[in-house]
XYZ file of C-alpha atoms in Angstrom:
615
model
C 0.000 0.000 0.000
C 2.931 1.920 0.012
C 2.550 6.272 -1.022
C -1.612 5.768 -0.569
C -1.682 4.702 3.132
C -0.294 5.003 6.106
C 0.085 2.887 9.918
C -0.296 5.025 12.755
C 1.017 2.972 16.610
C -0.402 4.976 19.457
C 2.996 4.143 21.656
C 1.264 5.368 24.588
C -1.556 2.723 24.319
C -0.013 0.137 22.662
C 0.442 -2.327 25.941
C 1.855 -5.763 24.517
C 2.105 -6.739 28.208
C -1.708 -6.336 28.227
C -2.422 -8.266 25.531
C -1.999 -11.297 23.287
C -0.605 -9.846 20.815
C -4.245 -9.772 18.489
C -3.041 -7.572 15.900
C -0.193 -9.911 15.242
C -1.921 -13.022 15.341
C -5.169 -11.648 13.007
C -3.387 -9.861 10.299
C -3.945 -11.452 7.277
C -0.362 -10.974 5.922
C 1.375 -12.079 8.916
C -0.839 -15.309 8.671
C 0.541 -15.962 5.384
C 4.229 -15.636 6.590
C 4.878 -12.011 5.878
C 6.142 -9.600 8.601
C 3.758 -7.092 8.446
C 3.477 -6.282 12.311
C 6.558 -7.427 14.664
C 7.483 -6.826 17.833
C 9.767 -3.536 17.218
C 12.786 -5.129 18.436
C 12.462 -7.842 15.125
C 12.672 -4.865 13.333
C 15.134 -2.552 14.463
C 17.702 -4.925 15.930
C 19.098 -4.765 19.613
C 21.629 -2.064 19.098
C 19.848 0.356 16.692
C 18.097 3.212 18.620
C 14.369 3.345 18.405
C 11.053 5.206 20.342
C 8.741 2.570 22.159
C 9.653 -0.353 23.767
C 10.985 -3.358 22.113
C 7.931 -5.412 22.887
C 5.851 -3.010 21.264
C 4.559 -3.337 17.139
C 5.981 -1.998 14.263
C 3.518 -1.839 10.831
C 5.391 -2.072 7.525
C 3.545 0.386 5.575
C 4.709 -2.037 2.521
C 2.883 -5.005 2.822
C -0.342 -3.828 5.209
C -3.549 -3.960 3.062
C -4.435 -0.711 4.037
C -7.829 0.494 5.319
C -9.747 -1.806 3.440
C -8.697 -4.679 5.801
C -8.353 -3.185 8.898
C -8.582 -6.444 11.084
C -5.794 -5.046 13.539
C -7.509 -1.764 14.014
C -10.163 -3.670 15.368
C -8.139 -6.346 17.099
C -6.400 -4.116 19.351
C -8.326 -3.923 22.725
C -6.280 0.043 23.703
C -6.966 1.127 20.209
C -3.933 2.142 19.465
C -3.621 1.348 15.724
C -4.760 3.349 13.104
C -4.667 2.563 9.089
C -5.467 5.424 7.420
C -5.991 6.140 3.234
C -4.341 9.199 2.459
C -6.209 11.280 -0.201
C -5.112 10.432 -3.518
C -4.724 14.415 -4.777
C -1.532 14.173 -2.014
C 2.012 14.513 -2.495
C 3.847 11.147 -2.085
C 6.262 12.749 0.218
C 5.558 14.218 3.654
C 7.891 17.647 4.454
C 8.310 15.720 7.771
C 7.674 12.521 9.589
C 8.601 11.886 13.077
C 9.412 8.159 12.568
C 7.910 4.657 11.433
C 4.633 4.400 12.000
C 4.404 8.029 13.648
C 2.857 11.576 12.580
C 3.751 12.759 9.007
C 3.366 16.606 7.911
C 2.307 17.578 4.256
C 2.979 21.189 3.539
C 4.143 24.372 5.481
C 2.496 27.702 5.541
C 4.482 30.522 3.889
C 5.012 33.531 6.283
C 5.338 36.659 3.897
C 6.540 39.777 5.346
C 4.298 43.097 6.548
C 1.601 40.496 6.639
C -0.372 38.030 9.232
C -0.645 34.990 8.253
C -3.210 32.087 9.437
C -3.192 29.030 10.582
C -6.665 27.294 10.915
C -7.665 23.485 11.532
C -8.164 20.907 14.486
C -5.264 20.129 17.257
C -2.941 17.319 16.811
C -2.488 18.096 13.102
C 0.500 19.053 12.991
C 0.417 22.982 13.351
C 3.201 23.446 15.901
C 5.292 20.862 13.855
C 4.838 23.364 11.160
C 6.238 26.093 12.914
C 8.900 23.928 14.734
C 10.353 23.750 11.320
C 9.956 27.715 10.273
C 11.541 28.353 13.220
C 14.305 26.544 12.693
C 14.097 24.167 15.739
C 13.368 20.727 13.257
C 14.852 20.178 9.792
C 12.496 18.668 7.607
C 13.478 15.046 6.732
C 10.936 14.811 3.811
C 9.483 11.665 4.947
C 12.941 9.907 5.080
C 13.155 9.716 8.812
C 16.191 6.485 8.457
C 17.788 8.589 5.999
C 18.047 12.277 6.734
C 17.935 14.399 3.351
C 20.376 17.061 3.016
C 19.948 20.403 2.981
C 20.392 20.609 -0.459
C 17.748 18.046 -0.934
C 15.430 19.881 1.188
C 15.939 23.355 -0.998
C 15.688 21.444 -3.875
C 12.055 19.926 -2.972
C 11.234 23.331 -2.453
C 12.955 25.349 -5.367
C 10.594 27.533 -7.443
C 7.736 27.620 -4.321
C 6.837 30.692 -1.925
C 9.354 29.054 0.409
C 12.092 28.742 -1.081
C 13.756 32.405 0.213
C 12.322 31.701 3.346
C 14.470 28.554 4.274
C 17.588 29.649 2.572
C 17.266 32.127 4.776
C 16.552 29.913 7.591
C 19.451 27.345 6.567
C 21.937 30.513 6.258
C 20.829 31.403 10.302
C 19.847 34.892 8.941
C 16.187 34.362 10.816
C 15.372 35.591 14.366
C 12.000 34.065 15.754
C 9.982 34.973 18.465
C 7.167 32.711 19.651
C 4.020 32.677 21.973
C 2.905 29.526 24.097
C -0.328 28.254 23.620
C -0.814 27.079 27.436
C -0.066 30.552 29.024
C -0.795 28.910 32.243
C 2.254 27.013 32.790
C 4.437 30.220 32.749
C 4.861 31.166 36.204
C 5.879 27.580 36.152
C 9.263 28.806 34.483
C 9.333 32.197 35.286
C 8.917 33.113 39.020
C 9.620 36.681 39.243
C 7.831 40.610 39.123
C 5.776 40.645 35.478
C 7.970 43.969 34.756
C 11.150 41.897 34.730
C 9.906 39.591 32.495
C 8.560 42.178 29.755
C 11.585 44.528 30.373
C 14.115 41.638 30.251
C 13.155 40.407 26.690
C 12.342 44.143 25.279
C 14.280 44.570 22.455
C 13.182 46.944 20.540
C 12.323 49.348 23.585
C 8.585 49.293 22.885
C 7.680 47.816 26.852
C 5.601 51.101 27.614
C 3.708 51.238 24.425
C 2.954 47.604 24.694
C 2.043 47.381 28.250
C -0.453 50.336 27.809
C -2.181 49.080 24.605
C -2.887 45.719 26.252
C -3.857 47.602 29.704
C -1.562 44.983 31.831
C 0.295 48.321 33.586
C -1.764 47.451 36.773
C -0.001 44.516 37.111
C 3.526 44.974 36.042
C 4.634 45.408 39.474
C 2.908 42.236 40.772
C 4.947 38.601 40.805
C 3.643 36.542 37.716
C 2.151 33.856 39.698
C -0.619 36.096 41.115
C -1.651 36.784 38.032
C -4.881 35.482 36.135
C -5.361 33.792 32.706
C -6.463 36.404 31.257
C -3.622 38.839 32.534
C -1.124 35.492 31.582
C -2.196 36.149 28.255
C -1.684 40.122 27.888
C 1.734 39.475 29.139
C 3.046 36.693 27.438
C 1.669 38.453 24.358
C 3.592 41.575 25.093
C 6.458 39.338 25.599
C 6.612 38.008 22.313
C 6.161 41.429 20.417
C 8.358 43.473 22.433
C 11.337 41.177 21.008
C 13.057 42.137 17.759
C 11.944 39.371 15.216
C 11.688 38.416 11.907
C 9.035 36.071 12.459
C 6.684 35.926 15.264
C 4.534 32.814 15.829
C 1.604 33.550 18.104
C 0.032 29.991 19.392
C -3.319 30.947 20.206
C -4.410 34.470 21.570
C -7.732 34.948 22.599
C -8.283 31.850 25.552
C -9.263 34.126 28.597
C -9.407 37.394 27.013
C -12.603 39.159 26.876
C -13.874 40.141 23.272
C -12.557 43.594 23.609
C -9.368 42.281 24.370
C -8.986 40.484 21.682
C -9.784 43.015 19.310
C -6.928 44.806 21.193
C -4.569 41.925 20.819
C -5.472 41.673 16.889
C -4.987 45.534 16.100
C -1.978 45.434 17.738
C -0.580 42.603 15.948
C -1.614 44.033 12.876
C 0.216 47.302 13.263
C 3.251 45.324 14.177
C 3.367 43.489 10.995
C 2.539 46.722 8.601
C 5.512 48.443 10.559
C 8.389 46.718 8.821
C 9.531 43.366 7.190
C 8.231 41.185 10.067
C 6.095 37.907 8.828
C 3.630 37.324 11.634
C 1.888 33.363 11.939
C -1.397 33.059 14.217
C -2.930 29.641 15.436
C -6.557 30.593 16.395
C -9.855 29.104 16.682
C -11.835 31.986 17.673
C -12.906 32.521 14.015
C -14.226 36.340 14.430
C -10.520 37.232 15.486
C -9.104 35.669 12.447
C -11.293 36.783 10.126
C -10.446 39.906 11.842
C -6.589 39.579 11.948
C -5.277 37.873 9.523
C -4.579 38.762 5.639
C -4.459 35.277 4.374
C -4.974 31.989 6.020
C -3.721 27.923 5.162
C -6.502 25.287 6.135
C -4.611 22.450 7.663
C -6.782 18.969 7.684
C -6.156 15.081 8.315
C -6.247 13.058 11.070
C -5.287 14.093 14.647
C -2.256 12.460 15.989
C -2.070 10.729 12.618
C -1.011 12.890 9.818
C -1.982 16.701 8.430
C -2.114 18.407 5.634
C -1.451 22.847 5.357
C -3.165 23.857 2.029
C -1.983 26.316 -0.169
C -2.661 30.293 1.355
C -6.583 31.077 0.663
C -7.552 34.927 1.283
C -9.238 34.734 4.842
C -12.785 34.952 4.020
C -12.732 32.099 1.178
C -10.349 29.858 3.589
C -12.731 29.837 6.930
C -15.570 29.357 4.802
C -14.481 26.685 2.944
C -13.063 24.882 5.883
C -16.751 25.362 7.438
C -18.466 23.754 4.768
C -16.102 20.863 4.721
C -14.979 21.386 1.350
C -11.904 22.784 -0.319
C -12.552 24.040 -3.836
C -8.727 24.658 -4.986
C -7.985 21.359 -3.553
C -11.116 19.706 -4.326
C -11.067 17.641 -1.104
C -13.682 17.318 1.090
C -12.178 17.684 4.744
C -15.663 16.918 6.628
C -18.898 14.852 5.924
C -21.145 18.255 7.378
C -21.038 21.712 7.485
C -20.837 23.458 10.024
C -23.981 26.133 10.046
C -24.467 29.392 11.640
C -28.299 30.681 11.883
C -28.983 32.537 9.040
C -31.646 34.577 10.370
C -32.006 37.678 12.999
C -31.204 36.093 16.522
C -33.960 34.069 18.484
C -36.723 35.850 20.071
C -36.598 34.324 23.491
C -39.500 32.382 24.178
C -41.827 32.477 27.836
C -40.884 29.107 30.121
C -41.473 28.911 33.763
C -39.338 30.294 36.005
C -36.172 28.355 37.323
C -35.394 30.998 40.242
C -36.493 34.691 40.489
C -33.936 36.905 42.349
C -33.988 40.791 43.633
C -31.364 43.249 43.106
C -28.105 42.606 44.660
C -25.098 43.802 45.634
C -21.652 42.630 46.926
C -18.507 44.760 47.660
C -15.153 43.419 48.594
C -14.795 46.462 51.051
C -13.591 50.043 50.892
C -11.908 50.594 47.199
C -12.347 47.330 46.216
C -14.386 45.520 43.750
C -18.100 45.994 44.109
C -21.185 44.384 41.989
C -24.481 45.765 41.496
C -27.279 43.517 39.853
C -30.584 44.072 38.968
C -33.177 42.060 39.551
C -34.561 39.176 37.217
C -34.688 35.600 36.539
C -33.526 32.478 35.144
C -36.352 30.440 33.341
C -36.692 26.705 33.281
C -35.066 24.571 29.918
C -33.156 27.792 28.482
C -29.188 28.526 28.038
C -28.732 31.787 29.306
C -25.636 33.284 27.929
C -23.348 35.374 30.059
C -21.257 38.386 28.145
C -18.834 41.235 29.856
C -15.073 41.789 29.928
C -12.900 40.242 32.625
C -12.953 41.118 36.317
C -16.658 43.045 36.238
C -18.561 40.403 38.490
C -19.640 37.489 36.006
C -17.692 34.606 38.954
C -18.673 36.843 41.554
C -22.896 36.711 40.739
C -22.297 32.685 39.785
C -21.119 32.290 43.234
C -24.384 34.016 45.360
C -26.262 31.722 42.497
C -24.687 28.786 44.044
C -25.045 30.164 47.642
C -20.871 29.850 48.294
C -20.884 34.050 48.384
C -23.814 36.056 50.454
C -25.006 39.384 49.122
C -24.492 42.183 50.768
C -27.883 43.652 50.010
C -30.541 41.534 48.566
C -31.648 38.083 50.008
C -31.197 35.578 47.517
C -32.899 31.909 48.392
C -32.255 30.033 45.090
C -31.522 27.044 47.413
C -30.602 25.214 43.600
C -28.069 22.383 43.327
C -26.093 23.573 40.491
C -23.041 21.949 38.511
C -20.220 23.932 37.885
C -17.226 23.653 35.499
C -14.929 26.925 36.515
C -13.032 28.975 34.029
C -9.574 27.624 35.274
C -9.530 23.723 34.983
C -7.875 22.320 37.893
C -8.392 18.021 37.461
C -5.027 17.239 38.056
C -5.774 14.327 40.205
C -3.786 10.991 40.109
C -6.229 8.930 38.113
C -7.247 7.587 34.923
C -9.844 9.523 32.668
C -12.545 6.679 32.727
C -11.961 6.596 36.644
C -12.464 10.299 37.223
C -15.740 10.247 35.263
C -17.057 6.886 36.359
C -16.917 8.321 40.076
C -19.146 11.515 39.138
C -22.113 9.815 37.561
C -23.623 6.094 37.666
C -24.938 6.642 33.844
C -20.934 5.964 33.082
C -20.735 3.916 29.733
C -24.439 3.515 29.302
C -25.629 3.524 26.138
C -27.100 7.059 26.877
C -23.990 8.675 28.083
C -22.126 7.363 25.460
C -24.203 9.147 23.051
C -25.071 12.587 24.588
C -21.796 12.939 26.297
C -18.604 10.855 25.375
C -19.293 11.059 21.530
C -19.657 14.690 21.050
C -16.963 15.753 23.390
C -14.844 13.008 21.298
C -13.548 11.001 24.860
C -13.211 7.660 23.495
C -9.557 7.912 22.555
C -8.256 9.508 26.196
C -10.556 6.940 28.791
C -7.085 5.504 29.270
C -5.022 8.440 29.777
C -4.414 9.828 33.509
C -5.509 13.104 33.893
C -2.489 14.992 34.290
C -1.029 13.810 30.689
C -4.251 15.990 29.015
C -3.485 18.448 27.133
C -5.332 21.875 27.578
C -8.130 21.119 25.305
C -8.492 17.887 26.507
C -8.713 18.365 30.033
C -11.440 21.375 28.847
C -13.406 18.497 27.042
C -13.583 16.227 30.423
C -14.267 19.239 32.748
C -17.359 19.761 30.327
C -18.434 16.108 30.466
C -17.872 16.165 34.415
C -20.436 19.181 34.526
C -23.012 17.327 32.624
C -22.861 14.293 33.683
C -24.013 15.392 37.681
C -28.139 15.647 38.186
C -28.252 19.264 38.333
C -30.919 22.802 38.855
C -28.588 24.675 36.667
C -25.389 23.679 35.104
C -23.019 26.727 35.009
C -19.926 26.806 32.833
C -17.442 29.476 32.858
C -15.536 29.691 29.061
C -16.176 26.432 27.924
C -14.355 27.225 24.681
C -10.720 27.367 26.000
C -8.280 25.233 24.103
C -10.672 23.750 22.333
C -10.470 24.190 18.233
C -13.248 25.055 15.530
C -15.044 21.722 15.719
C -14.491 20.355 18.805
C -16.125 23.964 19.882
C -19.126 23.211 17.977
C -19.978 19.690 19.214
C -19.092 20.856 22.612
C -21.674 23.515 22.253
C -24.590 20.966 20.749
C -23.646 18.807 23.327
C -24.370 21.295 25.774
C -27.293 22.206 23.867
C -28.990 19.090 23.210
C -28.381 18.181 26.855
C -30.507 20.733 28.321
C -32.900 20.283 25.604
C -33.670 16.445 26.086
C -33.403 16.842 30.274
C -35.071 20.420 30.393
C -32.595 21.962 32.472
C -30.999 25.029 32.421
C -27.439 26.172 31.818
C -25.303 29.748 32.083
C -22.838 29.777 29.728
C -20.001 32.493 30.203
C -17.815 32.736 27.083
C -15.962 35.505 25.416
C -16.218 33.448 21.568
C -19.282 35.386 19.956
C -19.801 31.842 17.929
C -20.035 29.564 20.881
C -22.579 32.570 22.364
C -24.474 32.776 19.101
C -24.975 29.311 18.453
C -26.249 28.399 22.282
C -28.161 31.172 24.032
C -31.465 31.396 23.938
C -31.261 34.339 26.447
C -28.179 37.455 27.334
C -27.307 38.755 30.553
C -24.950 41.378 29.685
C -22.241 42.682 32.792
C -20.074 46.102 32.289
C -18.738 48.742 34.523
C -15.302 49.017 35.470
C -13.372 46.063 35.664
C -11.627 45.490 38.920
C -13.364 48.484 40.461
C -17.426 48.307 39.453
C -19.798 45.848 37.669
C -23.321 46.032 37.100
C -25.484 43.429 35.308
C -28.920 44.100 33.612
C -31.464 41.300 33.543
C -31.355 39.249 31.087
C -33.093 39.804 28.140
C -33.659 38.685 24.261
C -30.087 37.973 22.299
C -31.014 40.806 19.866
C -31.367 43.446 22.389
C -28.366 41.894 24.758
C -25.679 41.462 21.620
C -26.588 45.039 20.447
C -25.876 46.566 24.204
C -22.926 44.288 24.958
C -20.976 45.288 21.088
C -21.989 48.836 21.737
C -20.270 49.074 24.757
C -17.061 47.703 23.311
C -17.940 49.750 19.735
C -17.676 46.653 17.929
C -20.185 45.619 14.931
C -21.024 42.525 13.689
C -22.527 41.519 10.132
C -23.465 37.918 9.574
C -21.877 36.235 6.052
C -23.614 35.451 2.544
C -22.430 32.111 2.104
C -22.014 30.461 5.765
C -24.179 32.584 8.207
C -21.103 33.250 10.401
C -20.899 36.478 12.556
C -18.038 38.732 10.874
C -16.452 41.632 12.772
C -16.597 44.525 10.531
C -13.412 46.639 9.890
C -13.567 50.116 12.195
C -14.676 52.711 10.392
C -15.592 50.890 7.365
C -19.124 51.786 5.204
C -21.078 48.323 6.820
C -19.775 49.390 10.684
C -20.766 53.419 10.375
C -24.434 51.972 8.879
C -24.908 49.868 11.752
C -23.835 51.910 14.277
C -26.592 54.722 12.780
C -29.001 52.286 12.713
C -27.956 50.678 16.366
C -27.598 47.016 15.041
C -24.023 46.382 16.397
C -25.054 42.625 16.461
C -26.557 41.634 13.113
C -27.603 42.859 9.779
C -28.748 41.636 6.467
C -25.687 39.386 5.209
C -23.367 41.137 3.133
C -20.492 39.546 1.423
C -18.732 42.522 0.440
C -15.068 42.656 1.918
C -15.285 45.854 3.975
């Protein structure tokens, strides 16, 4: 099957001292005297170094049937084998694979300078490998991972193509890169000083000041980086990366924990960095309003998680998200999904009369003299909705979910919810010693029913990480089981603080039906606090809107229709929103352009008529 298939060993669930060896024994090949799967050992030899244990398989690509057979895929009892048909419109040659039987890479994205350039497509396909390699930091092997390719032979598999400057460049040491982490959490992991030292120690073009007041993180420059909160992490590892003098910045995700104001911030900054000089700028985002937003081309990067991935030619941003939405790329003519994923294309929901969950009064709560105080009016939360909760950072959104769950009293107002409510926080913190399938099984008794299985583990995509521990998930993982956790308790009103974190295009989608269809089928009730206007448009039924002052005031109206909510909510930030031809997706218009000075007049900051003009 060799150039049209490929063998994928999970190394981390292959357990030969588990099993009896099923793949081995099955395989059709193997039966016939061929060594299509061996121990890796048979393979490599005792002295040649290898990843995985010697016990462990080895596929030869060679002489496996490919998909069609599949008998070990379905053998294994961990699932850790994986035969997978590569499209037939596909190079023969990956630009990199990590071994035999391991990841392969097809493509790289082509940073140009005085532009941003996009990255969009599902984790685990190979985006960070991609930039691993601009940066210098892994030389593409071309597939041949036994026998490294030269230089030469890497330039020449390139010659004549948008990269070819680039990595001359790269192989001659002439480019400087600056990168952002994606999991700004684990920073004050490596870095345990003031936040100023850390800025002012990497400034290297003497921009600290400018960038430090743009992103508003002055407040806390002074204050040692492990007080600080996600989104504050996120400000300053930003300004981190673009203080430093670069010719290509890679920025791994911007928007997790930042409020939708912020991230406009965050994108008009990084778009004035890249028009001032010869600086190529690469963003990794799933928040698709900010890249259609930010970036002036993207590449579409599709496959199989953990498997292999493909990074398409560069497609102008609108025609790129919208293809990869609909599931079909027209230059490429490959479809990348069996269904679309649709946006309502249609003015927003009129919210519809249910009984009442819990009526409360107007409250208040204050932290004391000059520190942060909430004022809330009085309304309610209705029976077999999904209220969505919108407002930047630090104006009162944790602080009113608390009283809800009676672990804060009000100062003034007497709230007597008495409601049993689940509650997945903002900041996931599961890092207990146990397997995934353990942790959920002890939550809920429905655990691997049919039922659960359906509504739950499917859509969140858990099947593949039951046998993981916990503190090996990634961030979007561990966000995926934190949502499960939530839904699988019995539950008044299931509460969940930024369920989008980490999580890319799709997985945010069947997160958010799952969510959805939940409260649907058990009429119950859910708040959903998220700063992604896609996860908030396709779930609420209802907006409670928060602003103020963050850190010093909040105030919260009642919640009302999404129409009326959306248009107070963008108006305070003096954002507008149009909704696309083609998809239905909510577009961020350009400041100041013709579309965002109508709406503003007319006071729809949250939807119009779908217009597919670029503006």
């Amino acid at each position: 099957m060799a150039g049209d298939s490929i063998a994928v060993v999970d190394l981390d669930r292959c357990q030969p001292d588990r099993c009896n060896y099923e793949c081995m024994n099955y395989c059709p090949p193997n039966r016939t005297g061929k060594e299509c799967i061996v121990e890796r050992s048979d393979y490599f030899g005792e002295d040649e170094p290898h990843e995985g244990g010697d016990d462990q398989i080895l596929i030869s690509e060679e002489i496996c049937l490919g998909e069609s057979c599949g008998i070990c895929v379905e053998k294994c009892p961990f699932d850790a084998i994986e035969i997978i048909n590569l499209p037939q419109e596909l190079d023969e040659n990956p630009t990199h694979r990590y071994g035999e039987n391991a990841f392969g890479l097809y493509g790289l994205p082509a940073p140009e300078s005085g532009t941003v350039t996009g990255i969009l497509g599902p984790n685990g396909i190979g985006k960070t490998t991609a930039v691993r390699i601009l940066a210098g930091e892994i030389e593409p092997n071309l597939g041949r991972h036994t026998d490294t390719p030269s230089w030469d032979e890497v330039m020449d598999a390139y010659r004549g193509t948008g990269l070819q400057s680039y990595l001359a460049e790269l192989r001659e040491g002439d480019v400087t890169v600056a990168r952002k982490p994606q999991y700004v959490d684990k920073i004050p992991s490596s870095f345990s000083g003031i936040t100023r030292e850390l800025i002012e120690g990497v400034d290297e073009r003497g921009v600290a000041d400018e960038i430090t007041e743009r992103l508003d993180i002055q407040p806390v420059l002074d204050q040692p980086i492990d007080t600080l909160s996600g989104g504050e992490l996120q400000r300053v590892a930003l300004a981190a990366t673009l203080v430093r003098d670069a010719d290509f910045y890679f920025l791994d995700e911007i928007t997790p924990y930042l409020d939708i104001g912020q991230r406009v911030t965050a994108s008009r900054l990084i778009q004035d960095l890249a028009a001032d000089g010869d600086r190529s700028m690469l963003v990794v985002e799933h928040d698709l309003a900010v890249l259609d937003l930010l970036a002036d081309s993207i590449h579409v990067a599709y496959g199989e998680p953990s498997a292999y991935g493909v990074i398409t030619d560069p497609k102008s941003t609108k025609s790129g998200i919208n293809e990869y939405l609909s599931g079909y790329l027209d230059n490429e003519n490959m479809r990348i999904r069996q269904e679309a994923i649709e946006f309502e294309q249609h003015a927003p929901r009129v919210a519809s009369n249910t009984d009442t969950l819990v009526e409360y009064p107007a409250l208040s709560k204050s932290y004391g003299e000059g520190e942060f105080s909430l004022d809330i009016e009085a309304g309610e939360i209705r029976n077999n909705e999904v209220l969505g909760i919108v407002g930047p950072n630090g104006i009162g959104k944790s602080t009113f979910a608390k009283m809800l769950a009676g672990k804060l009293d009000p100062d003034e107002g007497s709230l007597d919810a008495n409601l049993d409510i689940s509650y997945k926080p903002q900041y996931v913190d599961i890092d207990q010693p146990m397997r995934v399938d353990a942790f959920l099984s002890s939550i809920t008794d429905q655990f691997g029913s049919s039922y659960w299985e359906t509504e739950i583990a499917q859509p969140l995509q858990l099947q593949r990480i039951m046998e993981q521990n916990l503190t090996d998930l990634s961030g979007g993982e561990r966000q995926r089981v934190a949502i499960a956790a939530c839904l699988s308790k019995d539950a008044d009103l299931y509460l969940l603080d930024e369920p989008s974190a980490h999580l890319d295009v799709e997985q945010r989608v069947l997160a958010t039906r799952a969510i959805r269809r939940y409260t649907e089928n058990h009429k119950a009730t859910a708040m959903v606090i998220d700063h992604d206007i896609y996860v908030i448009d396709l779930l609420a039924d209802r907006l409670q809107v928060f602003d103020g002052q963050p850190a010093e005031h909040g105030h919260a109206d009642q919640p009302v229709g999404m129409r009326e909510g959306m248009n107070e909510f963008l108006a305070n930030l003096d954002v507008t929103f149009r909704r696309d031809q083609r998809t239905g997706r909510p577009r961020i218009n350009k400041p100041g352009s013709q579309k965002d000075r109508e709406q503003k007049n007319a006071g729809e900051y949250y939807y119009a008529p779908a217009d597919d003009e670029e503006l």
